[in-house]
Structures are given as structure tokens and as C-alpha cells.
Coordinates of C-alpha atoms in Angstrom, one line a residue:
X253 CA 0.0 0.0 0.0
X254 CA 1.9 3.0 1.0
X255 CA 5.4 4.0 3.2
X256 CA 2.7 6.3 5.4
X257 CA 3.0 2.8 6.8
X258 CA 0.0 0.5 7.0
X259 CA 0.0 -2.3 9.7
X260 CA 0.5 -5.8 9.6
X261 CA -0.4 -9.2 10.4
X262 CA 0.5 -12.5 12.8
X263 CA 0.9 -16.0 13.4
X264 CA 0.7 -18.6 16.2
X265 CA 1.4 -22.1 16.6
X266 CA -0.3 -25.8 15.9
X267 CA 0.8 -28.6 17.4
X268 CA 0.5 -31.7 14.8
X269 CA 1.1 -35.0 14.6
X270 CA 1.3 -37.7 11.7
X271 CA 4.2 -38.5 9.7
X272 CA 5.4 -36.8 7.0
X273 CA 5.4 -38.1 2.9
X274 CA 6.8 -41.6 2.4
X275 CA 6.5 -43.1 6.0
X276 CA 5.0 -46.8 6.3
X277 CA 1.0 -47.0 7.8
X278 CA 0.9 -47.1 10.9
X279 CA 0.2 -50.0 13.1
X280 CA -3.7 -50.7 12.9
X281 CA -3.4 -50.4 9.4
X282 CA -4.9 -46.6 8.4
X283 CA -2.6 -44.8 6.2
X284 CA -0.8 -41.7 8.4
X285 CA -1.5 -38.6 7.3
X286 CA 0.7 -36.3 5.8
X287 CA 2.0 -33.8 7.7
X288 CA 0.3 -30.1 7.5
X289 CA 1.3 -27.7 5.3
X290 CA 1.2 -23.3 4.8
X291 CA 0.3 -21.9 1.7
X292 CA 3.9 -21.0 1.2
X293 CA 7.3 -21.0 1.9
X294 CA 9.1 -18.6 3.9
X295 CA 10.8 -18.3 0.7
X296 CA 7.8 -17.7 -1.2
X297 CA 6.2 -15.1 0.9
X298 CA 9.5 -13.5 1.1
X299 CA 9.5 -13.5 -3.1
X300 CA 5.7 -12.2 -2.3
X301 CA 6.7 -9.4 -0.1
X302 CA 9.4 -8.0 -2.8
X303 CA 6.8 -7.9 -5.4
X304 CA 4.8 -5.9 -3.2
X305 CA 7.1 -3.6 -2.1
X306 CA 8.4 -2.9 -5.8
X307 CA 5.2 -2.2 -7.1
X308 CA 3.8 -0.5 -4.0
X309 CA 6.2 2.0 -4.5
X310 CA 5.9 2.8 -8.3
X311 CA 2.4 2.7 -7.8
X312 CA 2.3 5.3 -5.2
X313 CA 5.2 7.5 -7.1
X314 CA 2.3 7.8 -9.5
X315 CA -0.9 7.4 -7.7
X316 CA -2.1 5.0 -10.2
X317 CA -5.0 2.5 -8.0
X318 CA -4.8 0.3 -11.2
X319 CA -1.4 -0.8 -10.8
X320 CA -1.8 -1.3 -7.0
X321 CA -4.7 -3.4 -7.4
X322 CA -2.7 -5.9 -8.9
X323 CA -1.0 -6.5 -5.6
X324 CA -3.2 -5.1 -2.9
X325 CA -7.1 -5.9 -2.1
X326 CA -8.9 -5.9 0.8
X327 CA -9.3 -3.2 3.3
X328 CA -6.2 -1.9 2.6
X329 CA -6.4 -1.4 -1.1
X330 CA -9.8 0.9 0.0
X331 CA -7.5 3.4 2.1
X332 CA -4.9 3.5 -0.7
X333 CA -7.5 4.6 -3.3
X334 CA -8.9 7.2 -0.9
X335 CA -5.4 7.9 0.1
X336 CA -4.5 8.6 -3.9
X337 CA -7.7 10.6 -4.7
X338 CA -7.0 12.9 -1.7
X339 CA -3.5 13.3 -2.5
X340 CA -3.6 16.8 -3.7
X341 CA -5.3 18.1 -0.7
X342 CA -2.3 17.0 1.0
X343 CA 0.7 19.0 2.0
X344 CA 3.7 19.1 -0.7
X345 CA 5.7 18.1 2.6
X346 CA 3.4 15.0 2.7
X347 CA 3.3 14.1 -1.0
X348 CA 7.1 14.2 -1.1
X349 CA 7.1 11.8 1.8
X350 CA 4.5 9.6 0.5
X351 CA 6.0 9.3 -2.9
X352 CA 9.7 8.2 -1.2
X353 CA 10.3 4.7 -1.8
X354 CA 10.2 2.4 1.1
X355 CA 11.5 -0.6 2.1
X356 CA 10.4 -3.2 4.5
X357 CA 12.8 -4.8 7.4
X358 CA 13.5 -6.8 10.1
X359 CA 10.8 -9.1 8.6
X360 CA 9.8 -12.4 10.0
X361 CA 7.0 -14.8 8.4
X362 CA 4.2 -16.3 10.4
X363 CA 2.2 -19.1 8.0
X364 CA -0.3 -21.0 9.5
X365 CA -1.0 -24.5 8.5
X366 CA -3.9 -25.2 6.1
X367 CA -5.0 -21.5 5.6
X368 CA -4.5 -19.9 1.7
X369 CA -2.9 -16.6 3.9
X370 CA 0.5 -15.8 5.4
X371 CA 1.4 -12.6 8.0
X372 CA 4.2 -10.7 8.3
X373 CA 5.5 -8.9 11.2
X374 CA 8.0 -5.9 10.3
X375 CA 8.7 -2.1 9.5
X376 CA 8.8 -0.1 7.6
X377 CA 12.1 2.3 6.7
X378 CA 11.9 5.1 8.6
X379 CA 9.1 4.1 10.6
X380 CA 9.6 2.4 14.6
X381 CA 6.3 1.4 14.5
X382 CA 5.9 -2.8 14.2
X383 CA 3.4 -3.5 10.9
X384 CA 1.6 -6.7 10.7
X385 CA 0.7 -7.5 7.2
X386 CA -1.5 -10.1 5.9
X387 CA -1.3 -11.8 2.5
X388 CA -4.4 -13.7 0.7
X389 CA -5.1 -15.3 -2.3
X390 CA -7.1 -12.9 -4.5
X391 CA -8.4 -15.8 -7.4
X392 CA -4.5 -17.1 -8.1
X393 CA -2.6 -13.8 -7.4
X394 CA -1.3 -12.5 -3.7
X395 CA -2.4 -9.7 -2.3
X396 CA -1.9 -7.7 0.4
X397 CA -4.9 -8.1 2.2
X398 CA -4.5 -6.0 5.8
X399 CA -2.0 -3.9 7.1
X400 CA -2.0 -2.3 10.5
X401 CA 1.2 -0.3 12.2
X402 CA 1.3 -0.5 16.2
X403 CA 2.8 1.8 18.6
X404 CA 3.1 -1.1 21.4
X405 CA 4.8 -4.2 20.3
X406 CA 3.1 -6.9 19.4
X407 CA 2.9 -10.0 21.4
X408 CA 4.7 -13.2 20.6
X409 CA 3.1 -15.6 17.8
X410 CA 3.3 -18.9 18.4
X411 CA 4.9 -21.9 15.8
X412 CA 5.2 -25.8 16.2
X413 CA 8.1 -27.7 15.7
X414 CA 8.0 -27.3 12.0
X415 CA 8.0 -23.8 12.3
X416 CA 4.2 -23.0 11.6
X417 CA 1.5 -20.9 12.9
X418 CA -2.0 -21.7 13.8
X419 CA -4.7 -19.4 12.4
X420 CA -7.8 -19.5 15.2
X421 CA -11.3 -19.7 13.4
X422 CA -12.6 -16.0 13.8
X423 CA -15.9 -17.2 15.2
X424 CA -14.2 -18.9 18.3
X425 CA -14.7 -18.0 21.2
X426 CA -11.5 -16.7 23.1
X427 CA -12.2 -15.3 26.4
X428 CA -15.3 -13.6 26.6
X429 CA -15.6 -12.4 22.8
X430 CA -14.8 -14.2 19.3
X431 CA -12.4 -12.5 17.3
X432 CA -15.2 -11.0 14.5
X433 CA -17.0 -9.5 17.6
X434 CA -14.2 -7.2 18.4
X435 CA -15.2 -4.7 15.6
X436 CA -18.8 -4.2 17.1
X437 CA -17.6 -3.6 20.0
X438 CA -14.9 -1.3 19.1
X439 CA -17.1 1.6 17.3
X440 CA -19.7 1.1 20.1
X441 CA -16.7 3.3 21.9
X442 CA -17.3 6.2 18.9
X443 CA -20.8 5.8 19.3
X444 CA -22.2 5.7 22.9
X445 CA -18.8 6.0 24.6
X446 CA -18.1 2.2 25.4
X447 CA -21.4 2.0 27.1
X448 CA -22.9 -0.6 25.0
X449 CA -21.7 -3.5 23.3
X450 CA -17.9 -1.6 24.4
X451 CA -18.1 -3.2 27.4
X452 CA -17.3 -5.9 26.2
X453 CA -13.5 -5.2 25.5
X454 CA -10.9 -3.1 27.4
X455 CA -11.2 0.5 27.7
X456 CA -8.1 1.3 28.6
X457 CA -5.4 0.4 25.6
X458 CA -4.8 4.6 23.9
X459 CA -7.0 3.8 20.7
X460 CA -9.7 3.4 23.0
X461 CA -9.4 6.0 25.1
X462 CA -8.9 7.7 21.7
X463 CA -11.9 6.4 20.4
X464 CA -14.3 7.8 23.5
X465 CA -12.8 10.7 23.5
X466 CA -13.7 11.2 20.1
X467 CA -17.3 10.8 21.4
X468 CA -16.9 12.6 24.5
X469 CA -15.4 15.8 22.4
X470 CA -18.3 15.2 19.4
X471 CA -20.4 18.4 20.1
X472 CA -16.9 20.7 20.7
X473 CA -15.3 22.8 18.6
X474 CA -16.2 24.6 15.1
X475 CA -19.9 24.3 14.6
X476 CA -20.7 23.0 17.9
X477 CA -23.2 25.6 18.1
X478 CA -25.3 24.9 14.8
X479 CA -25.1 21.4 14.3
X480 CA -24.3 18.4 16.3
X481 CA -22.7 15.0 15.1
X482 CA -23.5 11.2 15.8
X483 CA -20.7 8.4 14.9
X484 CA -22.3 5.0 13.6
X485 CA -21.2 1.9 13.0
X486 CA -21.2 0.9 9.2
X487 CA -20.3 -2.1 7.4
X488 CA -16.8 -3.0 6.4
X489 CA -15.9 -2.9 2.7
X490 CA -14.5 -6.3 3.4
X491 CA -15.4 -8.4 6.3
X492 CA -12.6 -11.3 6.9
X493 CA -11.0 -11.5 10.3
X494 CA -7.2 -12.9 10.5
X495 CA -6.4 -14.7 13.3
X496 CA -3.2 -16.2 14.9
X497 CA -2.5 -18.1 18.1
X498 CA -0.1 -16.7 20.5
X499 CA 2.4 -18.0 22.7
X500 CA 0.6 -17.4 26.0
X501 CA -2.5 -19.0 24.5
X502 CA -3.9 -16.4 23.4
X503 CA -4.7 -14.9 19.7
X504 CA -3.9 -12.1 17.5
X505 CA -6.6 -10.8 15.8
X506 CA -6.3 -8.7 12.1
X507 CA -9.9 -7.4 11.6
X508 CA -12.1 -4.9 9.6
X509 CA -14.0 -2.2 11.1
X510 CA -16.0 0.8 9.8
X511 CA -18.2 4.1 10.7
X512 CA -19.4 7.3 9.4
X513 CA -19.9 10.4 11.1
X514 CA -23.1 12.3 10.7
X515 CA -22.8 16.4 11.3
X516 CA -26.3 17.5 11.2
X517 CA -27.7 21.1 11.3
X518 CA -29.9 22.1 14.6
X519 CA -33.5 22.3 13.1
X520 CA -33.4 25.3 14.2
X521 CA -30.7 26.6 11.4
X522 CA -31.9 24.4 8.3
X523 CA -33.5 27.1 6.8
X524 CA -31.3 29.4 6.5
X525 CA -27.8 27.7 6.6
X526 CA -25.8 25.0 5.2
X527 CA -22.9 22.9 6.4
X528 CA -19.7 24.0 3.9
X529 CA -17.6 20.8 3.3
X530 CA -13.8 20.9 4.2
X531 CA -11.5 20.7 1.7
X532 CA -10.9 16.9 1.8
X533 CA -14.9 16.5 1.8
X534 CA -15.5 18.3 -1.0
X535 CA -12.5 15.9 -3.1
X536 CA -16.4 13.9 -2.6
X537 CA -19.4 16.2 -2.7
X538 CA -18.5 20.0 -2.6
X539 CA -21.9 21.3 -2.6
X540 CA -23.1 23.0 0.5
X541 CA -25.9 20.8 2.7
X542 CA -27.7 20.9 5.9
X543 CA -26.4 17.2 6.2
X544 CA -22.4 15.7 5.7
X545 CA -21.8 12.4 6.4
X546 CA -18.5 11.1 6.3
X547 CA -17.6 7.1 5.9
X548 CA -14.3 5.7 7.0
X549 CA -13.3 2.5 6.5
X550 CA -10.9 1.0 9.2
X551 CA -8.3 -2.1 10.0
X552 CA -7.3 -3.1 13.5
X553 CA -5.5 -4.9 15.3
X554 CA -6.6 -6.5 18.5
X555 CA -5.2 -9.6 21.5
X556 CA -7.8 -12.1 23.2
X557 CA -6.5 -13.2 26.3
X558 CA -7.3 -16.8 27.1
X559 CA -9.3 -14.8 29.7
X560 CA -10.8 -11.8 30.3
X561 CA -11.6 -9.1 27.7
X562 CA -9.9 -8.4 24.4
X563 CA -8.1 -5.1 23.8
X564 CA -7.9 -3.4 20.6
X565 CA -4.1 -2.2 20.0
X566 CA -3.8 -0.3 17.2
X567 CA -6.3 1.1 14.4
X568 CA -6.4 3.1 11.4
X569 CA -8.9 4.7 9.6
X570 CA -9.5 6.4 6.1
X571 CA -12.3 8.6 4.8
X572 CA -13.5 7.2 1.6
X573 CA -16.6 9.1 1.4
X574 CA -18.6 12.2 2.1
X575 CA -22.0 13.1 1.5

């Protein structure tokens, strides 16, 4: 996607047995099975990852989506396009930096067993934030799928002896919520404060004590007089949940999430006023309304304790739309 850094994606560990190609059956009889493979190679991914990189960069040199859709899908290919038709309302500081070429390091490859995806923990140059970035098969080309840059370090992924991950079903249960529940929860903090289906993870990490005080702060500021605005949950472009076990038990979670904010005009003003959009709203709709809503689309990254609540670690969000 982009050297403004996007995040990443992790692995955890499974714990197989059988024997591998050419061993004798066992002794009842039954054939063993063979031993579980990952999608790829470290190799591969590795080969996967350069691709990416290359043509990351000479996409984003150019702002051309097309090119960058043929490695990149998924929630992060969404923030890239809104990230290239907003590019001129940018600084010329910021398009400078967005147009150096990156380059990814200190990489290490997390591929769970069975699964048609691969993560990748690492950073990139420049950047001393840890990325997790998670690779899927798009019909029969890789793409990067999610990629999410933390500020606190990830925790450890687990691997089994043969040096693979275990991806956790997002509908299981871990602690008290299931991996594609954590999303829910999350914008429940933009949109009653946590007081809802947010109680269900921790308030406590800095994105969510960002996130309420987002909603705490909604009716502040320019505006605040004339209009008020609501944050709602919306629907992810794309809705697949990664998940990898951790070494403590645990699991990793890579996972869509979405809302829009709705600045409305006091009744008492929609008769004689209108809302002017900002400059990055009107890139979608520059005409002057009683009514702007703005959609973001989001990827996160969030740990589920083998007990207790989930906490959401990092975040990112970009506007896409505005209405």
C-alpha cells in the first residue's frame, strides 16, 4: 500500500502429529497422514513481499490504483485509493514523503498451516512502529490483504516444531468475545462511549481512550453551536477476520471495522444555513448541505486473552466518502 505505513499481520502455533510423505502406515493399518502444510514457503512469501514492495512503490510515485490493485485488495487497497484521490489536498511536505520509496525490514514470516494466507510482522524504513501485514489469495494472485502499524509491540506468535502458525477460526470463542466481535464492540466506543456492546473489550489500551474521546469531544469545537454529530457503526468494505495463536494462548486478531460520522444542522438553522464541506470533503461532494456524512473505513489490530476481555491495539482509519 503506502510507506505512510499500514500495519500488519501475525501467526501462532499448531501442534501436529502424523508423519510426514513416504513413512509406512501405521500399526492398525490406516494410512498416516501427511504432515500439514502453509500456503507457502518462507521463501515464497518472502519472493511475495518484494513484489509488493516494488510495485507498491511505483504505484504510489504515481498514484495509479490500477497498478496497486494488482497487488493489494482488501481493506487496505480501499484506504490506498482514498489515500491517492485525496492526495492533492495533502501538503507538498506530505506528497514528497508519500512518494519516497520504502522498504520493508527486520521481517519475520508467520504461516499457518492449512490456511491460503500468510502474515508478516515488520517495519517499515523510517518508521519504529511494528506492521503486521496479511497476505491472501485474490483468485490465483497474492495480495496484500491488511496492514496495521502499532505503537506497542506486538505480542509473541506462536509456531510448532515445523515452524508454523496456527490461524484461530474468527468465530471462536477466546475469552469472553470471538475475534469478529471485536469490531462491534470497538465503534460502540465512537458511538455511545463504550457504554454498550464496548463493554465488552478493554477501555483502557490509547486507541480506545482515543476512540471515546472522540465521542466525548463530538459536540466541541467549530460548529458545535449549529449542528451536532453522531458516529455509527457501518459495514466494512470487506469483512474477513485474521487470526493467529499466541504463545501465551492467546490470539492475535487482524480485523475490519468501519463508521461514518453524521454532522447535522440544529433544526433550528436548516432554513437558513448550510454545512460548507472541508477541503478533503469536498474531493467527494462539494456542494453546501444541511447534512455531511463522512464514511471511513478501518483495519485493527486487536489480543484475546485466554481470559478476560480483548483489547484493541492499534487502528487506522480512512475517509473514503462524504456526503
Amino acid at each position: 500500500m503506502i510507506s505512510r505505513q499500514k500495519l500488519l499481520m501475525f501467526a501462532a502455533a499448531l501442534t501436529l502429529t502424523g508423519c510426514g510423505p513416504g513413512s509406512s502406515d501405521s500399526a492398525d493399518g490406516a494410512a498416516a497422514s501427511p504432515a500439514a502444510k502453509g500456503a507457502v514457503t518462507a521463501a515464497q512469501a518472502a519472493k511475495i513481499l518484494d513484489t509488493y514492495e516494488t510495485v507498491n512503490n511505483k504505484a504510489n510515485s504515481q498514484q495509479d490504483a490500477d497498478l496497486l490493485g494488482t497487488v493489494e485488495s482488501g481493506q487496505v487497497y480501499e484506504q490506498s485509493k482514498a489515500d491517492y484521490r485525496l492526495f492533492e489536498t495533502e501538503s507538498k511536505e506530505d506528497q514528497a514523503a508519500y512518494r519516497k520509496p520504502f522498504h520493508y525490514t527486520g521481517r519475520k514470516y508467520w504461516i499457518p498451516a492449512g490456511k491460503d494466507w500468510f502474515a508478516v510482522t515488520t517495519k517499515a524504513s523510517g518508521s519504529k512502529s511494528e506492521a503486521l501485514l496479511v497476505f491472501g489469495k485474490e483468485y490465483d494472485d497474492w495480495k496484500l490483504m491488511s496492514a496495521v502499524y502499532s505503537e506497542v509491540p506486538l505480542p509473541a506468535i506462536a509456531t510448532d516444531d515445523a515452524g508454523l502458525a496456527t490461524a484461530v477460526d474468527a468465530g471462536t470463542r477466546v475469552g469472553t468475545l470471538a475475534p469478529n466481535q471485536i469490531s462491534a464492540a470497538f465503534e460502540d466506543l465512537y458511538a455511545t462511549g463504550g457504554k454498550k456492546a464496548g463493554t465488552g473489550i478493554s477501555q483502557t489500551t490509547e486507541v480506545a481512550k482515543d476512540a471515546i474521546e472522540t465521542y466525548t469531544k463530538r459536540d466541541s469545537g467549530k460548529g458545535a453551536a449549529y449542528a451536532t454529530k453522531v458516529y455509527v457503526a457501518t459495514p466494512a468494505e470487506f469483512d474477513t477476520v485474521y487470526a493467529l495463536r499466541l504463545k501465551d494462548g492467546g490470539v492475535l486478531a487482524a480485523l475490519p471495522t468501519a463508521h461514518a460520522s453524521q454532522f447535522v444542522l440544529k433544526a433550528s438553522y436548516r432554513e437558513n444555513y448550510d454545512i460548507t464541506p472541508t477541503e478533503v470533503e469536498s474531493v467527494f461532494n462539494g456542494r453546501d448541505r444541511d447534512t455531511v456524512v463522512n464514511t471511513y473505513q478501518g483495519m485493527a489490530l486487536a489480543t484475546l486473552p485466554k481470559t478476560g476481555k480483548p483489547s484493541v491495539l492499534a487502528r487506522e482509519y480512512r475517509i473514503v466518502d462524504s456526503q
